Coordinates of C-alpha atoms in Angstrom, one line a residue:
Chain A
X1 CA 46.7 62.6 112.8
X2 CA 48.3 59.9 110.7
X3 CA 49.0 60.3 107.0
X4 CA 47.4 58.5 104.1
X5 CA 49.4 56.5 101.6
X6 CA 48.9 57.8 98.1
X7 CA 49.3 55.9 94.9
X8 CA 49.2 57.5 91.5
X9 CA 48.9 54.9 88.8
X10 CA 49.5 55.7 85.1
X11 CA 47.7 59.0 85.4
X12 CA 47.9 61.0 82.1
X13 CA 45.9 63.9 81.0
X14 CA 44.9 64.9 77.5
X15 CA 42.7 68.0 77.3
X16 CA 39.6 68.3 75.1
X17 CA 41.6 70.2 72.5
X18 CA 44.0 67.2 72.3
X19 CA 46.8 68.9 74.2
X20 CA 48.8 66.4 76.1
X21 CA 49.4 68.0 79.5
X22 CA 50.6 64.9 81.3
X23 CA 52.2 61.7 80.1
X24 CA 51.0 58.6 82.2
X25 CA 52.7 59.0 85.5
X26 CA 53.1 56.5 88.3
X27 CA 54.2 57.4 91.8
X28 CA 53.8 56.0 95.3
X29 CA 53.9 58.4 98.3
X30 CA 54.3 57.1 101.8
X31 CA 52.0 58.2 104.7
X32 CA 53.1 61.5 106.1
X33 CA 55.6 62.1 103.4
X34 CA 56.1 65.5 101.8
X35 CA 56.7 65.2 98.0
X36 CA 57.5 68.3 96.0
X37 CA 56.6 68.4 92.3
X38 CA 59.3 70.6 90.8
X39 CA 59.6 71.9 87.2
X40 CA 59.3 74.9 84.9
X41 CA 55.9 76.2 84.0
X42 CA 54.0 74.0 81.7
X43 CA 55.7 70.8 82.9
X44 CA 52.4 69.2 84.0
X45 CA 53.0 69.6 87.8
X46 CA 49.8 71.5 88.4
X47 CA 47.8 69.2 86.2
X48 CA 49.1 66.2 88.3
X49 CA 48.1 68.1 91.5
X50 CA 44.7 68.8 90.2
X51 CA 44.2 65.1 89.3
X52 CA 45.2 64.1 92.8
X53 CA 42.8 66.7 94.2
X54 CA 39.9 65.5 92.0
X55 CA 39.6 68.7 90.0
X56 CA 40.6 66.9 86.8
X57 CA 40.0 63.3 85.9
X58 CA 42.9 61.3 84.5
X59 CA 42.8 59.8 81.0
X60 CA 41.4 56.2 80.8
X61 CA 43.5 53.7 82.7
X62 CA 44.7 56.2 85.3
X63 CA 43.9 55.6 89.0
X64 CA 44.3 57.6 92.2
X65 CA 44.4 55.5 95.3
X66 CA 44.2 56.8 98.9
X67 CA 45.2 54.0 101.4
X68 CA 44.0 51.2 99.1
X69 CA 40.8 53.0 98.3
X70 CA 40.3 53.9 94.7
X71 CA 39.2 57.6 94.6
X72 CA 39.6 58.2 90.9
X73 CA 35.9 58.9 90.5
X74 CA 35.2 60.4 93.9
X75 CA 34.5 64.1 93.4
X76 CA 36.8 66.6 95.2
X77 CA 34.1 67.5 97.7
X78 CA 34.1 63.9 99.0
X79 CA 37.8 63.2 98.7
X80 CA 38.7 65.1 101.9
X81 CA 41.7 66.9 100.6
X82 CA 43.1 70.1 101.9
X83 CA 44.1 72.5 99.1
X84 CA 46.1 75.8 99.1
X85 CA 46.0 77.8 95.9
X86 CA 48.6 80.2 94.6
X87 CA 46.1 83.0 94.8
X88 CA 45.0 81.6 98.2
X89 CA 41.3 81.8 97.1
X90 CA 40.1 83.1 100.4
X91 CA 36.3 83.7 100.4
X92 CA 35.9 87.5 100.2
X93 CA 32.4 87.4 101.8
X94 CA 33.7 85.8 105.0
X95 CA 36.1 87.0 107.6
X96 CA 39.2 85.1 108.7
X97 CA 37.5 82.9 111.3
X98 CA 34.6 82.1 108.9
X99 CA 37.1 81.2 106.2
X100 CA 39.0 78.8 108.5
X101 CA 35.8 77.3 109.8
X102 CA 34.1 76.9 106.4
X103 CA 35.0 73.2 105.9
X104 CA 33.9 72.4 109.4
X105 CA 30.6 74.2 108.9
X106 CA 30.0 72.2 105.7
X107 CA 30.7 69.1 107.7
X108 CA 28.0 70.2 110.3
X109 CA 30.5 70.4 113.1
X110 CA 28.6 72.2 115.9
X111 CA 29.4 75.9 116.7
X112 CA 31.3 75.4 120.0
X113 CA 33.5 72.6 118.6
X114 CA 34.1 74.7 115.5
X115 CA 35.1 77.7 117.6
X116 CA 37.6 75.7 119.6
X117 CA 39.1 74.2 116.4
X118 CA 39.4 77.7 114.7
X119 CA 41.1 79.0 117.8
X120 CA 43.6 76.1 117.7
X121 CA 44.4 76.7 114.1
X122 CA 44.8 80.4 114.5
X123 CA 47.3 79.8 117.3
X124 CA 49.0 77.1 115.2
X125 CA 49.5 79.4 112.2
X126 CA 50.3 82.5 114.4
X127 CA 47.5 84.8 113.3
X128 CA 46.0 85.6 116.6
X129 CA 44.0 88.8 116.7
X130 CA 43.0 88.6 113.0
X131 CA 39.9 86.4 113.6
X132 CA 37.4 89.1 112.6
X133 CA 39.4 90.8 109.9
X134 CA 38.0 90.9 106.4
X135 CA 40.4 89.0 104.0
X136 CA 41.1 92.1 101.9
X137 CA 42.6 93.7 105.0
X138 CA 45.3 91.0 105.3
X139 CA 48.8 91.1 104.1
X140 CA 50.1 88.4 101.7
X141 CA 51.8 86.4 104.4
X142 CA 48.6 86.6 106.6
X143 CA 46.5 85.4 103.7
X144 CA 48.9 82.5 103.1
X145 CA 48.5 81.5 106.7
X146 CA 44.7 81.7 106.6
X147 CA 44.6 79.6 103.5
X148 CA 46.8 77.0 105.1
X149 CA 44.7 77.0 108.3
X150 CA 41.6 76.6 106.3
X151 CA 43.0 73.7 104.4
X152 CA 44.2 71.7 107.4
X153 CA 41.1 72.6 109.5
X154 CA 39.2 69.6 108.1
X155 CA 42.0 67.2 108.9
X156 CA 42.5 66.2 105.3
X157 CA 43.8 62.9 104.1
X158 CA 46.2 64.7 101.7
X159 CA 47.3 68.3 101.7
X160 CA 47.9 69.8 98.3
X161 CA 49.7 73.1 97.9
X162 CA 50.0 74.8 94.5
X163 CA 52.9 77.3 94.6
X164 CA 51.7 78.6 98.0
X165 CA 54.7 81.0 98.5
X166 CA 55.1 82.3 94.9
X167 CA 53.0 85.4 95.4
X168 CA 55.2 86.6 98.3
X169 CA 58.4 88.6 98.3
X170 CA 61.7 86.8 98.8
X171 CA 62.4 87.5 102.5
X172 CA 58.9 86.5 103.5
X173 CA 59.0 83.5 101.3
X174 CA 62.1 82.2 103.1
X175 CA 60.5 82.8 106.6
X176 CA 57.2 81.2 105.7
X177 CA 59.1 78.2 104.1
X178 CA 60.6 77.5 107.5
X179 CA 57.3 77.8 109.3
X180 CA 55.6 75.6 106.7
X181 CA 58.2 73.0 107.0
X182 CA 57.8 72.8 110.8
X183 CA 54.0 72.8 110.5
X184 CA 53.9 70.0 107.9
X185 CA 56.2 67.8 110.1
X186 CA 54.1 68.6 113.2
X187 CA 50.8 67.7 111.4
X188 CA 52.2 64.6 109.7
X189 CA 49.7 64.9 106.8
X190 CA 50.8 63.4 103.4
X191 CA 51.6 66.5 101.4
X192 CA 52.1 67.2 97.7
X193 CA 53.7 70.6 97.1
X194 CA 54.0 72.1 93.7
X195 CA 56.7 74.7 93.0
X196 CA 59.0 75.9 90.3
X197 CA 61.5 77.2 92.9
X198 CA 64.3 74.6 93.5
X199 CA 65.4 76.0 96.9
X200 CA 61.8 75.7 98.1
X201 CA 61.8 72.1 96.8
X202 CA 65.1 71.3 98.6
X203 CA 64.0 72.8 101.9
X204 CA 60.6 71.2 102.1
X205 CA 60.6 67.9 100.2
X206 CA 61.3 64.5 101.7
X207 CA 61.4 63.6 98.0
X208 CA 61.4 65.7 94.9
X209 CA 59.8 64.8 91.7
X210 CA 61.4 66.8 88.9
X211 CA 59.0 67.1 85.9
X212 CA 59.6 68.2 82.4
X213 CA 57.2 68.4 79.4
X214 CA 54.5 66.4 81.2
X215 CA 56.7 63.6 82.3
X216 CA 58.8 62.7 85.3
X217 CA 62.5 63.5 84.8
X218 CA 63.7 62.1 88.1
X219 CA 62.4 61.2 91.5
X220 CA 64.6 61.3 94.6
X221 CA 65.6 62.9 97.8
X222 CA 66.9 66.5 97.6
X223 CA 70.5 65.1 97.9
X224 CA 69.9 62.5 95.1
X225 CA 68.5 65.2 92.9
X226 CA 71.4 67.6 93.6
X227 CA 74.4 65.2 93.7
X228 CA 73.2 62.5 91.3
X229 CA 71.0 63.9 88.6
X230 CA 70.1 61.3 86.1
X231 CA 70.0 63.6 83.1
X232 CA 71.1 67.0 81.9
X233 CA 67.7 68.6 82.4
X234 CA 67.7 67.8 86.1
X235 CA 71.4 68.7 86.5
X236 CA 70.8 72.2 84.9
X237 CA 67.4 72.9 86.5
X238 CA 68.4 72.2 90.0
X239 CA 71.3 74.3 91.2
X240 CA 74.2 75.6 89.1
X241 CA 76.0 73.0 87.0
X242 CA 78.9 72.9 84.5
X243 CA 77.9 70.4 81.8
X244 CA 81.1 69.5 79.9
X245 CA 81.2 67.6 76.7
X246 CA 84.3 65.4 76.9
X247 CA 85.9 62.0 76.3
X248 CA 86.6 59.4 79.0
X249 CA 89.9 57.7 78.3
X250 CA 91.9 55.5 80.6
X251 CA 90.0 56.4 83.7
X252 CA 90.2 60.2 83.2
X253 CA 88.1 62.9 81.6
X254 CA 90.2 64.3 78.8
X255 CA 89.8 68.0 78.3
X256 CA 91.6 70.7 76.2
X257 CA 93.3 72.1 79.3
X258 CA 94.4 68.7 80.7
X259 CA 92.5 65.8 82.4
X260 CA 90.5 65.0 85.5
X261 CA 90.7 61.6 87.2
X262 CA 87.4 59.7 87.2
X263 CA 86.1 57.2 89.7
X264 CA 87.2 53.6 89.2
X265 CA 85.3 51.5 86.6
X266 CA 84.4 54.3 84.2
X267 CA 84.0 53.1 80.6
X268 CA 85.9 54.9 77.9
X269 CA 84.0 56.9 75.3
X270 CA 82.4 60.3 74.7
X271 CA 80.4 61.6 77.7
X272 CA 78.6 64.6 79.3
X273 CA 80.2 65.4 82.6
X274 CA 78.4 67.4 85.3
X275 CA 80.5 69.2 87.9
X276 CA 78.9 71.6 90.4
X277 CA 80.8 74.9 90.7
X278 CA 81.4 74.3 94.5
X279 CA 83.1 71.0 93.8
X280 CA 85.9 72.5 91.8
X281 CA 89.0 73.8 93.7
X282 CA 91.4 76.5 92.4
X283 CA 94.9 75.3 93.0
X284 CA 98.4 76.5 92.0
X285 CA 99.1 75.9 88.3
X286 CA 102.2 73.9 89.0
X287 CA 101.4 70.2 89.6
X288 CA 97.7 70.5 88.6
X289 CA 96.4 68.1 86.0
X290 CA 93.9 70.6 84.5
X291 CA 94.9 74.2 83.7
X292 CA 92.9 77.3 82.8
X293 CA 92.8 81.0 82.9
X294 CA 90.5 83.2 85.1
X295 CA 88.2 85.1 82.7
X296 CA 86.0 86.9 85.2
X297 CA 85.4 86.9 89.0
X298 CA 82.3 88.2 90.8
X299 CA 82.2 88.7 94.5
X300 CA 78.8 87.7 95.9
X301 CA 79.4 87.9 99.6
X302 CA 79.5 84.3 100.9
X303 CA 81.8 83.3 98.0
X304 CA 83.2 84.4 94.7
X305 CA 82.2 82.9 91.4
X306 CA 84.9 82.7 88.8
X307 CA 84.6 81.8 85.2
X308 CA 87.6 79.8 84.0
X309 CA 88.5 79.6 80.3
X310 CA 90.8 77.3 78.4
X311 CA 90.2 74.3 80.6
X312 CA 87.2 72.8 78.8
X313 CA 85.4 73.5 75.5
X314 CA 83.5 76.2 77.2
X315 CA 84.0 78.4 80.3
X316 CA 83.8 76.5 83.6
X317 CA 82.1 78.1 86.6
X318 CA 84.0 77.7 89.9
X319 CA 83.1 78.8 93.4
X320 CA 86.1 80.3 95.1
X321 CA 86.3 81.0 98.9
X322 CA 85.5 84.6 99.5
X323 CA 88.9 85.3 101.1
X324 CA 91.0 83.8 98.4
X325 CA 92.9 86.3 96.2
X326 CA 92.1 85.7 92.6
X327 CA 92.1 88.1 89.6
X328 CA 91.3 88.1 86.0
X329 CA 94.1 86.7 83.8
X330 CA 95.5 84.4 86.5
X331 CA 96.8 81.1 85.2
X332 CA 95.5 78.5 87.6
X333 CA 95.1 74.8 88.1
X334 CA 91.8 73.1 88.8
X335 CA 91.2 70.0 90.9
X336 CA 88.0 68.0 91.3
X337 CA 87.4 64.9 93.5
X338 CA 86.6 62.0 91.2
X339 CA 83.3 61.4 93.1
X340 CA 82.1 64.9 92.3
X341 CA 82.1 64.3 88.5
X342 CA 78.8 62.9 87.4
X343 CA 78.6 61.4 83.9
X344 CA 75.3 61.9 82.2
X345 CA 73.7 60.2 79.2
X346 CA 74.5 62.0 75.9
X347 CA 70.8 62.6 75.3
X348 CA 70.1 66.2 76.4
X349 CA 66.9 65.2 78.1
Chain B
X1 CA 44.1 129.3 82.9
X2 CA 44.1 127.5 86.3
X3 CA 43.4 123.8 86.4
X4 CA 40.2 124.5 88.3
X5 CA 39.0 127.0 85.7
X6 CA 39.7 124.5 83.0
X7 CA 37.7 121.8 84.7
X8 CA 34.8 124.2 85.2
X9 CA 34.9 125.2 81.5
X10 CA 34.8 121.5 80.6
X11 CA 31.8 121.0 82.8
X12 CA 29.9 123.9 81.4
X13 CA 28.2 122.0 78.5
X14 CA 27.0 119.4 81.0
X15 CA 25.6 122.1 83.3
X16 CA 23.7 123.7 80.4
X17 CA 22.2 120.4 79.3
X18 CA 21.3 119.4 82.9
X19 CA 19.7 122.7 83.6
X20 CA 17.8 122.9 80.3
X21 CA 16.5 119.3 80.1
X22 CA 16.4 118.2 83.7
X23 CA 16.3 120.9 86.4
X24 CA 14.0 123.3 84.6
X25 CA 11.4 120.8 83.4
X26 CA 11.4 119.0 86.7
X27 CA 10.9 122.2 88.7
X28 CA 8.1 123.1 86.3
X29 CA 6.6 119.7 86.7
X30 CA 6.6 120.1 90.5
X31 CA 5.0 123.5 90.2
X32 CA 2.3 122.2 87.7
X33 CA 1.6 119.4 90.1
X34 CA 0.6 121.9 92.7
X35 CA -1.2 124.2 90.3
X36 CA -4.6 122.4 90.1
X37 CA -7.7 122.9 92.1
X38 CA -6.4 120.9 95.0
X39 CA -3.1 122.9 95.0
X40 CA -0.3 121.1 96.8
X41 CA -2.9 118.5 98.0
X42 CA -2.6 116.9 94.6
X43 CA 0.5 115.2 95.9
X44 CA -1.3 113.9 99.0
X45 CA -4.0 112.6 96.7
X46 CA -1.6 110.0 95.2
X47 CA -1.8 108.3 98.6
X48 CA -5.2 109.4 99.8
X49 CA -7.4 108.9 96.7
X50 CA -8.2 105.1 96.6
X51 CA -7.9 104.8 92.9
X52 CA -4.5 106.4 92.7
X53 CA -3.2 104.5 95.8
X54 CA -4.4 101.2 94.4
X55 CA -2.7 101.9 91.0
X56 CA 0.5 102.9 92.8
X57 CA 0.5 99.7 94.8
X58 CA -0.4 97.6 91.7
X59 CA 2.5 99.1 89.9
X60 CA 5.0 98.5 92.7
X61 CA 3.8 94.9 93.2
X62 CA 4.0 94.2 89.5
X63 CA 7.5 95.8 89.2
X64 CA 8.8 93.9 92.3
X65 CA 7.4 90.6 91.1
X66 CA 8.9 91.1 87.6
X67 CA 12.2 91.9 89.2
X68 CA 12.3 88.9 91.4
X69 CA 11.1 86.5 88.7
X70 CA 13.6 88.1 86.2
X71 CA 16.5 87.7 88.6
X72 CA 15.6 84.1 89.2
X73 CA 15.3 83.1 85.6
X74 CA 18.2 85.2 84.3
X75 CA 20.7 84.1 87.1
X76 CA 20.1 80.4 86.4
X77 CA 20.2 80.7 82.6
X78 CA 23.0 83.3 82.7
X79 CA 25.2 81.1 84.8
X80 CA 24.3 78.1 82.6
X81 CA 25.0 79.9 79.4
X82 CA 28.3 81.2 80.7
X83 CA 29.6 77.9 81.9
X84 CA 28.5 75.5 79.2
X85 CA 29.6 75.3 75.6
X86 CA 27.2 73.6 73.2
X87 CA 26.5 73.8 69.5
X88 CA 23.4 76.1 69.5
X89 CA 24.6 78.3 72.4
X90 CA 25.3 81.4 70.4
X91 CA 21.8 81.1 68.7
X92 CA 20.2 80.7 72.1
X93 CA 21.9 83.8 73.5
X94 CA 20.9 85.7 70.4
X95 CA 17.3 84.6 70.8
X96 CA 17.2 85.4 74.5
X97 CA 18.5 88.9 73.9
X98 CA 16.3 89.6 70.8
X99 CA 13.5 91.3 72.8
X100 CA 15.9 94.1 73.6
X101 CA 15.1 95.4 70.2
X102 CA 11.3 95.3 70.6
X103 CA 9.3 98.3 71.6
X104 CA 6.8 97.6 74.4
X105 CA 3.9 97.6 72.0
X106 CA 5.4 94.6 70.2
X107 CA 5.9 92.8 73.5
X108 CA 2.3 93.5 74.3
X109 CA 1.3 92.1 70.9
X110 CA 3.3 88.9 71.5
X111 CA 1.5 88.4 74.8
X112 CA -1.9 88.9 73.1
X113 CA -0.9 86.2 70.6
X114 CA 0.0 83.9 73.5
X115 CA -2.8 84.6 76.0
X116 CA -5.3 86.9 74.3
X117 CA -8.8 86.0 73.2
X118 CA -7.5 84.3 70.0
X119 CA -4.3 83.3 71.8
X120 CA -2.5 79.9 71.8
X121 CA -3.1 79.2 75.5
X122 CA -6.9 80.0 75.0
X123 CA -7.1 77.5 72.2
X124 CA -5.3 74.8 74.0
X125 CA -7.3 75.2 77.2
X126 CA -10.6 75.4 75.3
X127 CA -9.7 72.2 73.5
X128 CA -8.6 70.4 76.7
X129 CA -11.0 71.7 79.3
X130 CA -13.7 73.4 77.3
X131 CA -13.0 76.8 79.0
X132 CA -10.9 79.4 77.2
X133 CA -8.1 80.8 79.4
X134 CA -7.5 84.4 78.7
X135 CA -5.1 86.5 80.8
X136 CA -3.3 88.8 78.4
X137 CA -5.2 91.9 79.6
X138 CA -4.9 91.3 83.3
X139 CA -1.9 91.7 85.8
X140 CA -0.7 88.2 84.8
X141 CA -0.5 89.2 81.1
X142 CA 1.4 92.4 82.1
X143 CA 3.7 90.4 84.3
X144 CA 4.6 88.0 81.4
X145 CA 5.2 90.9 79.1
X146 CA 7.4 92.7 81.6
X147 CA 9.3 89.5 82.3
X148 CA 9.9 89.1 78.6
X149 CA 11.6 92.4 78.1
X150 CA 13.4 92.4 81.5
X151 CA 15.1 89.0 81.1
X152 CA 17.5 90.0 78.2
X153 CA 18.8 93.1 80.1
X154 CA 19.5 91.1 83.2
X155 CA 20.9 88.0 81.6
X156 CA 23.6 89.9 79.8
X157 CA 24.7 91.6 83.0
X158 CA 24.8 88.3 84.8
X159 CA 26.7 86.6 82.1
X160 CA 29.3 89.3 82.1
X161 CA 29.6 89.0 85.9
X162 CA 29.7 85.2 85.8
X163 CA 32.6 85.4 83.4
X164 CA 34.6 87.3 86.0
X165 CA 34.0 84.9 88.8
X166 CA 37.2 83.5 90.3
X167 CA 37.1 79.7 89.6
X168 CA 39.6 79.0 92.3
X169 CA 37.1 80.2 95.0
X170 CA 34.7 77.5 93.9
X171 CA 37.4 74.9 93.7
X172 CA 38.5 75.9 97.3
X173 CA 35.0 75.6 98.5
X174 CA 34.6 72.2 96.9
X175 CA 37.9 71.0 98.3
X176 CA 36.5 71.9 101.7
X177 CA 33.5 69.6 101.1
X178 CA 30.9 72.0 99.6
X179 CA 28.5 70.4 97.2
X180 CA 26.9 72.3 94.3
X181 CA 24.1 73.9 96.4
X182 CA 26.6 75.1 99.1
X183 CA 29.0 76.4 96.4
X184 CA 26.2 78.4 94.9
X185 CA 24.8 79.7 98.2
X186 CA 28.1 80.5 99.8
X187 CA 30.4 81.5 96.9
X188 CA 28.7 82.2 93.6
X189 CA 25.6 84.2 94.7
X190 CA 27.6 86.4 97.1
X191 CA 30.1 87.1 94.3
X192 CA 27.2 87.9 91.9
X193 CA 25.4 90.1 94.4
X194 CA 26.6 93.5 93.1
X195 CA 25.6 92.5 89.5
X196 CA 22.2 91.1 90.8
X197 CA 21.4 94.4 92.6
X198 CA 22.5 96.6 89.7
X199 CA 20.6 94.7 87.1
X200 CA 17.6 94.1 89.4
X201 CA 17.4 97.9 89.9
X202 CA 17.3 98.5 86.2
X203 CA 14.7 95.8 85.8
X204 CA 12.6 97.3 88.6
X205 CA 12.9 100.9 87.3
X206 CA 12.0 99.8 83.7
X207 CA 9.0 97.9 84.9
X208 CA 7.8 100.9 87.0
X209 CA 7.9 103.1 84.0
X210 CA 7.0 100.7 81.2
X211 CA 4.3 102.2 79.0
X212 CA 4.1 100.5 75.6
X213 CA 3.3 97.1 76.9
X214 CA 0.9 98.5 79.5
X215 CA -0.8 100.6 76.8
X216 CA -1.3 97.5 74.6
X217 CA -2.4 95.2 77.4
X218 CA -3.8 97.0 80.4
X219 CA -7.5 97.0 79.9
X220 CA -8.5 95.3 83.1
X221 CA -5.8 96.9 85.3
X222 CA -4.3 100.3 85.8
X223 CA -0.6 100.9 86.2
X224 CA 0.8 104.3 87.0
X225 CA 2.2 105.2 83.6
X226 CA -1.2 104.4 82.1
X227 CA -2.9 106.5 84.7
X228 CA -0.7 109.5 84.0
X229 CA -1.4 109.1 80.3
X230 CA -5.2 109.0 80.8
X231 CA -5.2 111.9 83.3
X232 CA -3.1 114.0 80.9
X233 CA -4.6 113.2 77.5
X234 CA -8.2 112.1 78.2
X235 CA -9.1 114.1 81.3
X236 CA -6.8 117.0 80.5
X237 CA -6.0 116.9 84.2
X238 CA -2.5 118.2 83.8
X239 CA -1.9 119.0 87.5
X240 CA -2.7 115.4 88.6
X241 CA -0.7 114.0 85.8
X242 CA 2.3 116.0 86.9
X243 CA 1.8 115.1 90.6
X244 CA 1.6 111.4 89.6
X245 CA 4.7 111.7 87.5
X246 CA 6.7 113.2 90.4
X247 CA 5.2 110.5 92.7
X248 CA 6.3 107.7 90.3
X249 CA 9.7 109.2 90.1
X250 CA 10.1 109.5 93.8
X251 CA 8.8 106.1 94.7
X252 CA 11.1 104.4 92.1
X253 CA 14.1 106.5 93.2
X254 CA 13.4 105.7 96.9
X255 CA 13.2 101.9 96.3
X256 CA 16.3 101.9 94.2
X257 CA 18.2 104.0 96.8
X258 CA 17.2 101.4 99.4
X259 CA 18.3 98.5 97.2
X260 CA 21.6 100.3 96.5
X261 CA 22.4 101.0 100.2
X262 CA 21.7 97.3 101.0
X263 CA 23.5 96.2 97.9
X264 CA 26.4 98.5 98.8
X265 CA 26.8 96.6 102.0
X266 CA 26.5 93.3 100.3
X267 CA 28.9 94.3 97.6
X268 CA 31.4 95.6 100.2
X269 CA 31.1 92.3 102.1
X270 CA 31.8 90.3 99.0
X271 CA 34.7 92.7 98.3

């Protein structure tokens, strides 16, 4: 099964009551790629997914193209998309096998071929033995697998997943995330995955599209998004981040508690600097260029998170190795690699 | 006071009412039915006497036809009204449910205005073909009348059920390639099945026992409630009237029980 290239051209969406759910968005997705639409609720990610599916039509001027074929006006039932809903939307009047085989039945695939295909999908998603169960007798994880098997049974051009793991508890979510990742890679279907969970986005996405207020805030690989956010919104939404308002002067970030050297070629002037807590090292106060005082420490198992006051205009979060002795009131030094300091535009967006 | 005693005390008024107004009169009715010259044979006569048997069959056929036609009309219009918003929608819903307020006699009168001897259809057909079409007083007229008062009851139930349908089920079916027909057949109708059976049962029972409309219209045809009325008031044949009443009750109850047991399965399957 080879993936389909997907092009979204200036697709915006204004609802009948004049609410603007989506600003015109343009995005190209490579065959077989998994793209995650990530953002808080109401950011337009589900609307964009529904436009790709054919459940909503974009405003005038918007186009959805599958492999050079314009499908903007092709209804969902003829678009050949696989869709997994947050609620799974399993048909309650059909058992597991009938649910998985429904798309094949609609396509008039004969009974023996259908049976073979259902058996393959049941094996692929690891739900052997549940074929004749009613869907209300399934656990959340089993439902999720049935929904996925049903969606890929028809060999869709594009697989669309709308928060498929959100309804599950944390441990199961993590387990299924791994399974889902393997499955998507094995199938090679072009996939759009909607979530508000950044760790899910990081784990599954070849690329992540961070959305905010109906517009794209940044598109990039998980590493791009994490290490090189283009604005404060992305920096704060993905992972923990210290956003420090400061002044760049003579190649250093000047702060109340001292200064941090910046990468070469940084222009002077006021700036917002982003530093991830794990990029900051606690060092001995003597000889350090930036000083502060430990305000609080919490031990979280794999590391300790300290809040350091006095160094910048507001407390700085620092990840400290879990074996390091550090206590409240310690006067300490802070050191950061110049490359780990990311300067962001002053605009909060 | 124990909890059990408290519950029993609370149920006492219900027990008194049920005994006074249901158990005693029903028992009396059963006894009266067997008190005539035929004795207990009056019950057998419902099936053995050709006139009674034919009336019973007519009534069942009429009620069944009304139920089927009502479900058909009400399901289509109920779904449409629930899913579309247009300017005169509220007015249309109000008009469709207006007959709820009419007694059977008014419904009968409306059918006479439509298909009676001076009716609209008669005038049109006589102008067009020279023959006056009159069917208000036959089984067709009764059918129309029953349809008229059954539709509002069912349509409201269907609209309420349609409102609760899970849209994502339909979207999932469409994503899998199902067109409008398949979506209705495989998703919407199974989901509406419990509501269809419940409202169909009410429509059927109402049609079995309808009296006012039958009283106004049924001159060429006998239905069971009319037969009971004539046996009771005109022939003073109280025993037969009582036996027929019990028969009407039992037949209706049996058919409803059948529908419910089937509907129970369907409802369970659509979970």
